[in-house]
């Protein structure tokens, strides 16, 4: 049975990691336990940051916040809501998709580069991260970045740790730039479009100057037709003006209905968390990144070959697709479909046996793989941090 280490300070993390490096004893790095993605890590001990909590800096006037890695995401969001501010990148909550009951943390969000529908407008988590503190596999804590965007010391290093899934260092503190909360939001909803036609509508809307902050196409379900959603946010007068202008632009795609603020928020939370893929929890779920115009080609291929349910986000650039629970989860078919257009696919959900038997992340080219090994050896020379996860 894996023992769980629960350090309460950076100093304790340094000591644990240093000892593990000296004894070549692998550590499974955990946050709130909501993102068990990647190959299973075989380690006798798990290091959890969930007791390393607290907001260490919040300056509403400067739109900047720092927090320890184990700080619950909900605590941060509640704090920001008091001043009508938010994290720009709308992080996904994986609990629905993965069927677990952990507590999402800001460290887990950072380690997985968790980014939702607003990415097409405001960028990914890595684009809002401006500073980190982290303990490397040597047991040494390093700091990079700062409190304001002008401080670019170590800027590339900050970006390097986002999406590294705990394989390079244990995040202990992160600093993010923030955005004001929108005064209101409305969603335009088109129904009955094919995936190809929906992508045309979404890319047309995004090609206008009317600042669409969400563009997704949902599968038909429970007797309902397909739905194509376009979100607008901002000051009330501005949102209504932009809707009027989009009315003309979108006429070739049929009439749309308008969903008001609260209902719009509920809809986009369900899109963010991929609730449309209501499949048995032993079925595989793939997250596929391609060019938006290639999304329908990949999605329709997987529907035909695997019977997949498919949701398109980021105007078709992000394809969520189900796969069979048995065999390789459709891995060979998914990889072939993605290779035909150029893109990346990640197995988000699958049994431990499935995740151990197929590449979970997109296989790297020889050059990139060599660079990844060099980076890993620099940060974690003993190979003790989440070994084998990626």
XYZ file of C-alpha atoms in Angstrom:
390
model
C 0.000 0.000 0.000
C 1.282 3.454 -0.900
C 1.991 5.689 2.095
C 1.002 9.351 1.770
C 3.318 12.109 2.928
C 1.590 15.365 3.863
C 4.163 18.146 4.257
C 2.912 21.485 5.523
C 5.821 23.618 4.375
C 8.305 24.079 1.577
C 11.100 23.080 3.963
C 9.443 19.725 4.619
C 9.032 19.135 0.871
C 12.715 19.874 0.322
C 13.699 17.343 2.979
C 11.378 14.631 1.609
C 12.533 15.078 -1.985
C 16.213 15.293 -1.021
C 15.965 12.028 0.933
C 14.110 10.359 -1.939
C 16.786 11.482 -4.406
C 19.575 10.149 -2.193
C 17.865 6.782 -1.808
C 16.526 6.684 -5.397
C 13.035 6.127 -3.987
C 10.293 7.262 -6.413
C 7.579 9.676 -5.301
C 4.083 9.968 -6.746
C 3.218 13.687 -6.687
C -0.390 14.487 -5.773
C -2.390 17.663 -5.393
C -6.089 17.365 -4.661
C -6.376 14.001 -6.409
C -8.739 15.142 -9.170
C -6.441 14.576 -12.170
C -5.250 10.935 -12.246
C -4.180 11.337 -15.866
C -1.110 9.779 -17.436
C 0.417 6.372 -16.949
C 0.095 4.911 -13.440
C 3.086 5.875 -11.275
C 4.624 2.974 -9.377
C 5.913 4.374 -6.096
C 5.727 3.219 -2.498
C 5.198 6.796 -1.323
C 3.032 9.676 -2.485
C 3.831 13.295 -1.721
C 0.663 15.378 -1.479
C 0.650 19.183 -1.395
C -2.919 19.438 -0.117
C -1.801 20.813 3.270
C 0.339 23.491 1.631
C -2.489 26.016 1.486
C -3.263 29.697 1.642
C -3.354 32.805 -0.519
C -0.026 34.549 0.083
C -0.622 37.680 -1.997
C -3.720 39.284 -3.446
C -3.692 42.798 -4.841
C -7.038 43.484 -6.537
C -5.871 46.826 -7.912
C -2.896 45.133 -9.587
C -4.915 42.119 -10.771
C -2.431 39.645 -9.334
C -2.714 36.711 -6.910
C -0.234 34.266 -5.389
C -1.230 31.073 -3.586
C 0.409 27.941 -2.241
C -0.005 24.912 -4.459
C -2.489 23.027 -2.274
C -4.932 25.922 -2.023
C -8.381 24.744 -3.188
C -9.419 26.313 -6.471
C -12.846 27.064 -4.965
C -11.240 29.161 -2.215
C -9.396 31.222 -4.791
C -12.493 31.704 -6.915
C -14.534 32.779 -3.881
C -11.873 35.301 -2.881
C -11.749 36.751 -6.379
C -15.536 36.930 -6.625
C -15.655 39.446 -3.754
C -13.876 41.918 -6.039
C -15.560 40.677 -9.228
C -12.348 39.196 -10.605
C -11.469 35.794 -12.055
C -8.747 33.568 -13.405
C -8.758 34.258 -17.163
C -8.495 30.683 -18.427
C -11.643 29.037 -16.955
C -10.028 25.839 -15.578
C -11.865 22.578 -16.154
C -13.145 20.572 -13.187
C -12.267 16.959 -14.021
C -14.344 15.370 -11.235
C -17.436 14.781 -13.383
C -15.444 13.296 -16.241
C -13.218 11.100 -14.087
C -15.812 10.205 -11.482
C -13.783 11.159 -8.419
C -14.357 13.305 -5.348
C -11.046 15.068 -4.808
C -10.600 18.792 -4.266
C -9.196 20.731 -7.245
C -6.152 22.789 -6.241
C -4.360 25.662 -7.917
C -1.211 23.526 -8.091
C -3.068 20.783 -9.939
C -4.527 23.346 -12.323
C -1.024 24.619 -13.045
C 0.656 21.226 -13.353
C -1.939 20.129 -15.918
C -2.248 23.485 -17.744
C -5.992 23.174 -17.159
C -7.786 25.527 -19.555
C -11.454 25.742 -20.508
C -13.627 27.301 -23.223
C -12.326 30.854 -22.672
C -8.890 29.805 -23.911
C -9.799 30.971 -27.431
C -10.126 34.506 -26.068
C -7.893 34.784 -22.986
C -5.285 32.072 -23.497
C -4.347 28.979 -21.502
C -3.251 28.717 -17.871
C 0.387 29.076 -18.970
C -0.441 32.445 -20.538
C -1.682 33.833 -17.195
C 1.013 32.312 -14.974
C 3.689 34.899 -14.151
C 5.571 33.326 -11.256
C 6.310 29.990 -9.561
C 8.134 28.484 -6.629
C 8.950 24.801 -6.986
C 11.150 22.105 -5.472
C 13.174 20.198 -8.047
C 14.106 16.526 -7.898
C 17.361 17.619 -6.264
C 15.467 18.823 -3.206
C 16.210 22.451 -4.041
C 13.511 25.120 -4.145
C 13.756 27.600 -6.975
C 11.796 30.739 -7.818
C 11.080 32.185 -11.236
C 9.026 35.068 -12.522
C 7.429 37.770 -10.435
C 4.322 39.699 -9.485
C 3.969 41.764 -12.665
C 4.286 40.989 -16.351
C 7.220 43.410 -16.705
C 9.341 41.072 -14.602
C 10.396 38.503 -17.193
C 13.242 36.954 -15.221
C 13.055 33.236 -15.875
C 9.884 33.687 -17.928
C 10.435 30.594 -20.063
C 11.074 28.509 -16.952
C 7.661 29.550 -15.611
C 6.070 28.261 -18.795
C 8.121 25.057 -18.722
C 6.529 23.838 -15.484
C 2.954 24.401 -16.646
C 1.641 21.117 -17.994
C 4.641 19.123 -16.724
C 2.334 16.937 -14.572
C 4.678 16.884 -11.580
C 7.515 15.231 -13.482
C 10.025 18.119 -13.262
C 9.396 19.685 -9.860
C 6.892 19.896 -7.016
C 5.046 23.187 -7.337
C 4.836 24.997 -4.002
C 3.489 28.438 -4.935
C 2.102 30.033 -8.103
C 1.342 33.615 -9.134
C -1.310 34.466 -11.712
C -2.473 37.616 -13.404
C -6.242 38.098 -13.225
C -9.073 39.651 -15.207
C -12.162 41.595 -14.094
C -15.366 39.562 -14.042
C -17.676 40.430 -16.956
C -20.728 42.521 -16.112
C -22.912 40.103 -18.056
C -22.815 37.283 -20.567
C -25.184 35.949 -23.187
C -25.008 32.894 -25.413
C -26.268 32.561 -28.965
C -27.516 29.054 -29.678
C -27.857 27.558 -33.160
C -29.503 24.145 -33.425
C -29.371 21.245 -35.840
C -26.068 22.049 -37.554
C -23.681 19.338 -38.715
C -20.187 19.429 -37.227
C -18.768 20.870 -40.448
C -21.409 23.571 -40.643
C -21.037 24.343 -36.939
C -17.303 24.909 -37.341
C -18.043 27.266 -40.220
C -20.415 29.235 -37.991
C -17.991 29.313 -35.064
C -14.974 30.364 -37.105
C -17.068 32.992 -38.887
C -18.094 34.475 -35.531
C -14.525 34.361 -34.219
C -13.351 36.133 -37.366
C -15.430 39.192 -36.502
C -14.340 41.984 -34.122
C -17.174 41.124 -31.728
C -15.087 39.250 -29.131
C -16.647 35.824 -28.864
C -15.275 34.205 -25.671
C -16.648 30.692 -26.161
C -17.470 28.592 -29.234
C -18.585 24.976 -28.845
C -20.668 22.354 -30.654
C -22.557 19.823 -28.534
C -23.764 16.410 -29.714
C -27.423 15.547 -30.096
C -28.769 13.890 -26.950
C -32.039 12.849 -25.308
C -34.080 13.756 -28.373
C -32.450 17.186 -28.614
C -30.699 18.249 -31.836
C -27.078 19.338 -31.971
C -26.408 22.730 -30.415
C -23.774 25.269 -31.397
C -23.039 27.824 -28.676
C -21.338 31.213 -29.004
C -20.659 33.233 -25.847
C -20.296 37.004 -25.522
C -19.191 38.718 -22.300
C -18.666 42.280 -21.133
C -20.697 45.363 -20.353
C -24.393 44.866 -20.949
C -24.702 47.520 -23.671
C -21.641 46.171 -25.473
C -22.892 42.579 -25.373
C -26.271 43.534 -26.797
C -24.687 45.607 -29.543
C -22.432 42.709 -30.542
C -25.362 40.301 -30.587
C -27.209 42.599 -32.978
C -24.214 42.709 -35.282
C -23.690 38.940 -35.145
C -27.347 38.456 -36.052
C -26.498 39.672 -39.537
C -23.234 37.742 -39.793
C -24.811 34.434 -38.759
C -27.941 34.593 -40.928
C -26.618 31.948 -43.371
C -26.561 29.448 -40.494
C -30.198 29.862 -39.481
C -32.028 31.511 -36.627
C -30.568 31.458 -33.136
C -31.964 31.778 -29.662
C -30.395 33.864 -26.911
C -29.632 32.367 -23.509
C -29.526 34.862 -20.646
C -26.752 35.318 -18.098
C -27.372 32.682 -15.413
C -28.503 29.985 -17.848
C -25.507 30.849 -20.016
C -23.122 30.325 -17.088
C -24.662 26.945 -16.357
C -24.327 25.900 -19.998
C -20.677 26.887 -20.219
C -19.825 25.181 -16.950
C -21.218 21.959 -18.453
C -19.219 22.516 -21.646
C -16.075 23.266 -19.641
C -16.447 20.035 -17.652
C -17.431 17.935 -20.711
C -20.711 16.837 -19.174
C -22.125 16.050 -22.631
C -20.038 12.872 -22.744
C -22.354 10.906 -20.495
C -20.691 7.543 -20.962
C -20.048 4.666 -18.544
C -17.122 5.549 -16.300
C -15.073 2.626 -17.603
C -15.173 3.995 -21.173
C -12.120 5.772 -22.559
C -12.184 9.551 -23.075
C -9.781 11.261 -25.478
C -8.831 14.949 -25.618
C -7.700 15.865 -29.130
C -6.169 19.157 -30.296
C -6.229 19.931 -34.028
C -6.816 22.852 -36.348
C -10.477 23.921 -35.985
C -11.259 23.127 -39.609
C -9.896 19.587 -39.106
C -11.994 18.928 -36.000
C -15.066 17.595 -37.841
C -12.954 15.266 -39.983
C -11.418 13.688 -36.885
C -14.689 13.626 -34.934
C -16.746 12.089 -37.722
C -14.054 9.460 -38.334
C -14.159 8.417 -34.664
C -17.959 8.347 -34.673
C -17.920 6.053 -37.709
C -15.177 3.718 -36.486
C -15.664 3.711 -32.713
C -19.222 4.899 -32.238
C -17.799 7.839 -30.296
C -19.767 10.619 -28.694
C -18.035 13.866 -29.642
C -18.003 17.398 -28.247
C -16.195 20.206 -30.065
C -14.776 23.168 -28.122
C -12.469 26.009 -29.150
C -14.438 26.384 -32.411
C -13.536 22.797 -33.361
C -9.887 22.941 -32.297
C -10.513 20.814 -29.205
C -12.298 17.507 -29.763
C -13.496 15.436 -26.813
C -14.355 11.880 -27.881
C -15.349 8.679 -26.135
C -13.756 5.347 -26.926
C -14.395 1.710 -26.010
C -13.536 0.513 -22.521
C -12.082 -2.748 -23.813
C -8.972 -3.383 -25.872
C -6.774 -0.366 -26.454
C -9.617 2.134 -25.939
C -9.517 2.947 -29.633
C -5.943 4.220 -29.300
C -4.763 3.009 -32.709
C -7.780 4.519 -34.465
C -7.488 7.802 -32.547
C -3.767 8.116 -33.278
C -4.355 7.371 -36.964
C -7.139 9.961 -37.240
C -5.014 12.601 -35.535
C -1.933 11.773 -37.609
C -3.928 12.253 -40.803
C -4.446 15.955 -40.011
C -1.561 16.736 -37.660
C -2.445 17.273 -34.018
C -2.219 15.847 -30.522
C -4.320 13.340 -28.588
C -4.286 12.560 -24.875
C -6.056 9.719 -23.102
C -7.848 11.535 -20.270
C -9.834 8.625 -18.895
C -9.185 4.907 -18.960
C -8.620 2.006 -16.615
C -5.171 1.683 -15.000
C -4.577 -1.316 -17.261
C -5.428 0.717 -20.358
C -3.285 3.680 -19.287
C -0.374 1.343 -18.633
C -0.627 -0.326 -22.033
C -0.976 2.578 -24.507
C 0.721 5.971 -24.913
C -1.370 8.372 -22.838
C 0.188 11.544 -24.257
C 0.976 12.207 -27.897
C 4.201 10.342 -28.781
C 7.073 12.778 -29.229
C 9.293 13.021 -32.278
C 12.855 11.796 -31.704
C 14.201 15.352 -31.440
C 11.559 16.485 -28.966
C 11.925 13.274 -26.950
C 15.685 13.857 -26.660
C 15.095 17.415 -25.456
C 12.503 16.196 -22.942
C 14.973 13.667 -21.530
C 17.603 16.388 -21.175
C 15.193 18.696 -19.355
C 14.043 15.866 -17.076
C 17.656 14.954 -16.254
C 18.405 18.590 -15.385
C 15.467 19.022 -13.032
C 15.232 15.481 -11.646
C 18.527 13.639 -12.220
C 17.556 10.668 -10.007
C 14.230 10.267 -11.838
C 12.141 10.182 -8.652
C 9.296 12.584 -9.478
C 6.257 10.843 -11.017
C 8.492 8.419 -12.941
C 6.865 7.065 -16.085
C 3.791 9.283 -15.919
C 4.449 10.925 -19.296
